[in-house]
Amino acid sequence: MTEGLRERKKRETRQRISDIATSLFLEHGFLTVTIADVAEAADVSVNTVYNYFPAKEDLFFDRSDGVVEQLSRWVRARDKGESAARAVLREVRAEVEAVSPRVGLTEGYDDFMRVIQDAPPLRSRLWSLQQEVHDHLEATLREEAGAPDDDPLPRLMAGQISWIHQTVFTAVGREMLKGRNPDEVSREMLVLLDDIEELLSEKVLNYAVRAAQ
């Protein structure tokens, strides 16, 4: 459907507020900047900021919905004959090989991670997001495998598969905080992904294989 003028203006306003807030957080720190500071810099009211972002943490993790759904999207789009875990491994490898900002391989990502490190509320929100990723993936795996509600396997598999993504993200963040070159970190993450795949059992690697027909 074509985006209407009202929807476009709302989207643009939301993005502008988010961009301004992120700049303030990076410059002054998450704990120091208030919602009132963001509203003043964006030339909107405090209520307008809250209308778009119910919590201050939402301003920083403004693209969290896409992150929560990403693993599930990869699993649903897996190739014929491909398992859930192998689909995620393939997608993560592609992002790492492309030195993609989506996995943190970009100049300035160290500043982003430093803001999180210095703010306990953001660390707590990040943990919550990781749990949401797991729960969303579990629901997807349960559906894709046709598993009943009392089957614990989709939950266990979601833990193993989300671990792939989380481990790479954590390793990238740790190395980028050292001020390293994204290309160098990318090469190291490809080796890490090989190690991760070797650690996964055949049961994990062959779970939820998409039928050839």
mmCIF file of C-alpha atoms in Angstrom:
data_model
loop_
_atom_site.group_PDB
_atom_site.id
_atom_site.type_symbol
_atom_site.label_atom_id
_atom_site.label_comp_id
_atom_site.label_asym_id
_atom_site.label_seq_id
_atom_site.Cartn_x
_atom_site.Cartn_y
_atom_site.Cartn_z
ATOM 1 C CA MET A 1 0.000 0.000 0.000
ATOM 2 C CA THR A 2 1.144 3.529 -0.751
ATOM 3 C CA GLU A 3 2.193 5.477 2.311
ATOM 4 C CA GLY A 4 -0.123 8.416 2.975
ATOM 5 C CA LEU A 5 1.063 11.935 3.712
ATOM 6 C CA ARG A 6 0.104 11.681 7.384
ATOM 7 C CA GLU A 7 1.931 8.385 7.835
ATOM 8 C CA ARG A 8 5.013 9.706 6.052
ATOM 9 C CA LYS A 9 5.154 12.818 8.244
ATOM 10 C CA LYS A 10 4.799 10.711 11.379
ATOM 11 C CA ARG A 11 7.564 8.381 10.220
ATOM 12 C CA GLU A 12 9.853 11.296 9.375
ATOM 13 C CA THR A 13 9.166 12.985 12.717
ATOM 14 C CA ARG A 14 9.882 9.774 14.580
ATOM 15 C CA GLN A 15 13.136 9.273 12.691
ATOM 16 C CA ARG A 16 14.239 12.870 13.250
ATOM 17 C CA ILE A 17 13.621 12.622 16.999
ATOM 18 C CA SER A 18 15.490 9.314 17.125
ATOM 19 C CA ASP A 19 18.474 10.653 15.161
ATOM 20 C CA ILE A 20 18.738 13.748 17.345
ATOM 21 C CA ALA A 21 18.469 11.672 20.516
ATOM 22 C CA THR A 22 21.181 9.279 19.339
ATOM 23 C CA SER A 23 23.519 12.193 18.587
ATOM 24 C CA LEU A 24 22.931 13.591 22.077
ATOM 25 C CA PHE A 25 23.496 10.201 23.715
ATOM 26 C CA LEU A 26 26.739 9.671 21.817
ATOM 27 C CA GLU A 27 27.995 13.133 22.728
ATOM 28 C CA HIS A 28 26.863 13.403 26.351
ATOM 29 C CA GLY A 29 26.000 9.884 27.491
ATOM 30 C CA PHE A 30 22.640 8.187 27.948
ATOM 31 C CA LEU A 31 22.264 8.932 31.646
ATOM 32 C CA THR A 32 23.039 12.631 31.278
ATOM 33 C CA VAL A 33 20.587 13.417 28.459
ATOM 34 C CA THR A 34 16.938 13.842 29.464
ATOM 35 C CA ILE A 35 13.754 13.507 27.440
ATOM 36 C CA ALA A 36 13.363 17.276 27.837
ATOM 37 C CA ASP A 37 16.798 17.742 26.246
ATOM 38 C CA VAL A 38 15.746 15.614 23.287
ATOM 39 C CA ALA A 39 12.448 17.467 22.916
ATOM 40 C CA GLU A 40 14.176 20.846 22.959
ATOM 41 C CA ALA A 41 16.797 19.797 20.413
ATOM 42 C CA ALA A 42 14.120 18.325 18.133
ATOM 43 C CA ASP A 43 11.843 21.363 18.602
ATOM 44 C CA VAL A 44 8.906 19.254 19.779
ATOM 45 C CA SER A 45 7.097 18.853 23.073
ATOM 46 C CA VAL A 46 8.043 16.269 25.690
ATOM 47 C CA ASN A 47 4.644 14.639 25.137
ATOM 48 C CA THR A 48 5.415 14.287 21.433
ATOM 49 C CA VAL A 49 8.621 12.422 22.249
ATOM 50 C CA TYR A 50 6.716 10.084 24.581
ATOM 51 C CA ASN A 51 4.026 9.534 21.942
ATOM 52 C CA TYR A 52 6.658 8.010 19.671
ATOM 53 C CA PHE A 53 8.937 6.523 22.323
ATOM 54 C CA PRO A 54 7.242 5.350 25.547
ATOM 55 C CA ALA A 55 10.598 4.935 27.337
ATOM 56 C CA LYS A 56 13.951 6.661 27.080
ATOM 57 C CA GLU A 57 15.601 3.347 26.166
ATOM 58 C CA ASP A 58 13.321 3.151 23.106
ATOM 59 C CA LEU A 59 15.041 6.244 21.734
ATOM 60 C CA PHE A 60 18.364 4.444 21.715
ATOM 61 C CA PHE A 61 17.124 1.047 20.526
ATOM 62 C CA ASP A 62 14.720 2.546 18.020
ATOM 63 C CA ARG A 63 15.132 -0.308 15.527
ATOM 64 C CA SER A 64 14.634 -3.108 18.036
ATOM 65 C CA ASP A 65 11.565 -4.567 16.298
ATOM 66 C CA GLY A 66 13.631 -5.453 13.259
ATOM 67 C CA VAL A 67 16.324 -7.014 15.435
ATOM 68 C CA VAL A 68 13.825 -9.138 17.367
ATOM 69 C CA GLU A 69 12.303 -10.532 14.172
ATOM 70 C CA GLN A 70 15.510 -10.966 12.162
ATOM 71 C CA LEU A 71 16.397 -14.553 13.071
ATOM 72 C CA SER A 72 12.819 -15.651 12.484
ATOM 73 C CA ARG A 73 12.810 -13.985 9.067
ATOM 74 C CA TRP A 74 15.989 -15.825 8.132
ATOM 75 C CA VAL A 75 14.547 -19.139 9.280
ATOM 76 C CA ARG A 76 11.275 -18.631 7.408
ATOM 77 C CA ALA A 77 13.194 -17.723 4.241
ATOM 78 C CA ARG A 78 15.591 -20.696 4.405
ATOM 79 C CA ASP A 79 16.276 -22.596 1.211
ATOM 80 C CA LYS A 80 14.806 -25.985 0.356
ATOM 81 C CA GLY A 81 16.863 -28.670 2.044
ATOM 82 C CA GLU A 82 18.332 -26.135 4.484
ATOM 83 C CA SER A 83 17.916 -26.296 8.249
ATOM 84 C CA ALA A 84 17.114 -23.399 10.568
ATOM 85 C CA ALA A 85 20.612 -23.265 12.064
ATOM 86 C CA ARG A 86 22.368 -23.465 8.705
ATOM 87 C CA ALA A 87 20.184 -20.652 7.367
ATOM 88 C CA VAL A 88 21.207 -18.413 10.261
ATOM 89 C CA LEU A 89 24.865 -19.361 9.873
ATOM 90 C CA ARG A 90 24.688 -18.532 6.169
ATOM 91 C CA GLU A 91 23.023 -15.169 6.741
ATOM 92 C CA VAL A 92 25.400 -14.137 9.520
ATOM 93 C CA ARG A 93 28.393 -15.134 7.384
ATOM 94 C CA ALA A 94 27.050 -13.027 4.518
ATOM 95 C CA GLU A 95 26.715 -9.991 6.807
ATOM 96 C CA VAL A 96 30.232 -10.489 8.193
ATOM 97 C CA GLU A 97 31.769 -11.018 4.755
ATOM 98 C CA ALA A 98 30.093 -7.818 3.549
ATOM 99 C CA VAL A 99 31.569 -5.953 6.563
ATOM 100 C CA SER A 100 28.014 -4.848 7.248
ATOM 101 C CA PRO A 101 27.055 -2.144 9.756
ATOM 102 C CA ARG A 102 24.100 -4.402 10.641
ATOM 103 C CA VAL A 103 26.497 -6.582 12.645
ATOM 104 C CA GLY A 104 28.488 -3.638 14.008
ATOM 105 C CA LEU A 105 31.293 -3.718 11.446
ATOM 106 C CA THR A 106 31.497 0.014 10.885
ATOM 107 C CA GLU A 107 33.535 2.975 12.057
ATOM 108 C CA GLY A 108 31.917 4.584 15.092
ATOM 109 C CA TYR A 109 30.348 1.404 16.424
ATOM 110 C CA ASP A 110 32.726 1.608 19.372
ATOM 111 C CA ASP A 111 31.015 4.855 20.428
ATOM 112 C CA PHE A 112 27.621 3.132 20.250
ATOM 113 C CA MET A 113 28.830 0.234 22.398
ATOM 114 C CA ARG A 114 30.501 2.573 24.868
ATOM 115 C CA VAL A 115 27.197 4.341 25.510
ATOM 116 C CA ILE A 116 25.623 0.967 26.326
ATOM 117 C CA GLN A 117 28.499 -0.030 28.594
ATOM 118 C CA ASP A 118 28.190 3.185 30.592
ATOM 119 C CA ALA A 119 24.406 2.935 31.080
ATOM 120 C CA PRO A 120 22.921 0.095 33.190
ATOM 121 C CA PRO A 121 19.381 0.755 31.828
ATOM 122 C CA LEU A 122 20.641 0.139 28.301
ATOM 123 C CA ARG A 123 22.464 -3.033 29.312
ATOM 124 C CA SER A 124 19.249 -4.243 30.922
ATOM 125 C CA ARG A 125 17.220 -3.408 27.826
ATOM 126 C CA LEU A 126 19.765 -5.199 25.632
ATOM 127 C CA TRP A 127 19.381 -8.330 27.749
ATOM 128 C CA SER A 128 15.591 -8.046 27.405
ATOM 129 C CA LEU A 129 15.918 -7.710 23.633
ATOM 130 C CA GLN A 130 18.034 -10.852 23.505
ATOM 131 C CA GLN A 131 15.302 -12.694 25.404
ATOM 132 C CA GLU A 132 12.706 -11.381 22.961
ATOM 133 C CA VAL A 133 14.807 -12.662 20.059
ATOM 134 C CA HIS A 134 14.899 -16.093 21.692
ATOM 135 C CA ASP A 135 11.158 -16.182 22.397
ATOM 136 C CA HIS A 136 10.250 -14.987 18.908
ATOM 137 C CA LEU A 137 12.545 -17.587 17.345
ATOM 138 C CA GLU A 138 11.124 -20.324 19.560
ATOM 139 C CA ALA A 139 7.611 -19.544 18.333
ATOM 140 C CA THR A 140 8.820 -19.592 14.728
ATOM 141 C CA LEU A 141 10.647 -22.914 15.140
ATOM 142 C CA ARG A 142 7.626 -24.461 16.845
ATOM 143 C CA GLU A 143 5.460 -23.442 13.911
ATOM 144 C CA GLU A 144 7.973 -24.439 11.232
ATOM 145 C CA ALA A 145 8.617 -27.846 12.806
ATOM 146 C CA GLY A 146 4.958 -28.463 13.599
ATOM 147 C CA ALA A 147 5.883 -29.106 17.223
ATOM 148 C CA PRO A 148 3.179 -29.249 19.922
ATOM 149 C CA ASP A 149 3.102 -26.668 22.719
ATOM 150 C CA ASP A 150 4.512 -29.102 25.283
ATOM 151 C CA ASP A 151 7.531 -30.033 23.149
ATOM 152 C CA PRO A 152 10.673 -28.508 24.762
ATOM 153 C CA LEU A 153 12.811 -28.976 21.627
ATOM 154 C CA PRO A 154 11.946 -25.678 19.868
ATOM 155 C CA ARG A 155 12.924 -23.780 23.027
ATOM 156 C CA LEU A 156 16.246 -25.607 23.255
ATOM 157 C CA MET A 157 16.931 -25.110 19.558
ATOM 158 C CA ALA A 158 16.089 -21.407 19.786
ATOM 159 C CA GLY A 159 18.693 -21.096 22.525
ATOM 160 C CA GLN A 160 21.355 -22.748 20.372
ATOM 161 C CA ILE A 161 20.515 -20.816 17.201
ATOM 162 C CA SER A 162 20.179 -17.413 18.855
ATOM 163 C CA TRP A 163 23.536 -18.116 20.524
ATOM 164 C CA ILE A 164 25.148 -18.060 17.059
ATOM 165 C CA HIS A 165 23.983 -14.514 16.398
ATOM 166 C CA GLN A 166 24.552 -13.248 19.932
ATOM 167 C CA THR A 167 28.099 -14.639 20.105
ATOM 168 C CA VAL A 168 29.147 -12.917 16.890
ATOM 169 C CA PHE A 169 27.530 -9.622 17.912
ATOM 170 C CA THR A 170 29.249 -9.731 21.300
ATOM 171 C CA ALA A 171 32.620 -10.535 19.758
ATOM 172 C CA VAL A 172 32.289 -7.766 17.171
ATOM 173 C CA GLY A 173 31.373 -5.251 19.864
ATOM 174 C CA ARG A 174 34.309 -6.283 22.034
ATOM 175 C CA GLU A 175 36.806 -5.946 19.194
ATOM 176 C CA MET A 176 35.371 -2.690 17.830
ATOM 177 C CA LEU A 177 35.622 -1.168 21.306
ATOM 178 C CA LYS A 178 39.371 -1.589 20.945
ATOM 179 C CA GLY A 179 39.272 0.774 17.977
ATOM 180 C CA ARG A 180 40.072 -1.946 15.474
ATOM 181 C CA ASN A 181 39.577 -1.910 11.720
ATOM 182 C CA PRO A 182 36.223 -3.420 10.622
ATOM 183 C CA ASP A 183 37.858 -5.407 7.796
ATOM 184 C CA GLU A 184 40.271 -7.082 10.211
ATOM 185 C CA VAL A 185 37.483 -7.882 12.657
ATOM 186 C CA SER A 186 35.400 -9.288 9.798
ATOM 187 C CA ARG A 187 38.102 -11.809 8.922
ATOM 188 C CA GLU A 188 38.362 -12.923 12.533
ATOM 189 C CA MET A 189 34.585 -13.303 12.838
ATOM 190 C CA LEU A 190 34.541 -15.650 9.843
ATOM 191 C CA VAL A 191 36.978 -17.899 11.692
ATOM 192 C CA LEU A 192 34.792 -17.628 14.802
ATOM 193 C CA LEU A 193 31.741 -18.687 12.772
ATOM 194 C CA ASP A 194 33.616 -21.790 11.604
ATOM 195 C CA ASP A 195 34.389 -22.598 15.238
ATOM 196 C CA ILE A 196 30.746 -22.040 16.215
ATOM 197 C CA GLU A 197 29.517 -24.385 13.494
ATOM 198 C CA GLU A 198 31.938 -27.086 14.642
ATOM 199 C CA LEU A 199 30.595 -26.821 18.193
ATOM 200 C CA LEU A 200 26.968 -27.298 17.141
ATOM 201 C CA SER A 201 25.691 -30.867 17.217
ATOM 202 C CA GLU A 202 24.274 -32.597 14.168
ATOM 203 C CA LYS A 203 20.872 -32.533 15.849
ATOM 204 C CA VAL A 204 20.957 -28.739 15.948
ATOM 205 C CA LEU A 205 22.391 -28.408 12.445
ATOM 206 C CA ASN A 206 19.691 -30.680 11.018
ATOM 207 C CA TYR A 207 16.663 -29.347 12.877
ATOM 208 C CA ALA A 208 13.730 -27.935 10.915
ATOM 209 C CA VAL A 209 15.086 -28.768 7.461
ATOM 210 C CA ARG A 210 12.806 -27.314 4.786
ATOM 211 C CA ALA A 211 11.343 -30.037 2.628
ATOM 212 C CA ALA A 212 12.652 -30.235 -0.936
ATOM 213 C CA GLN A 213 9.120 -30.151 -2.309
#
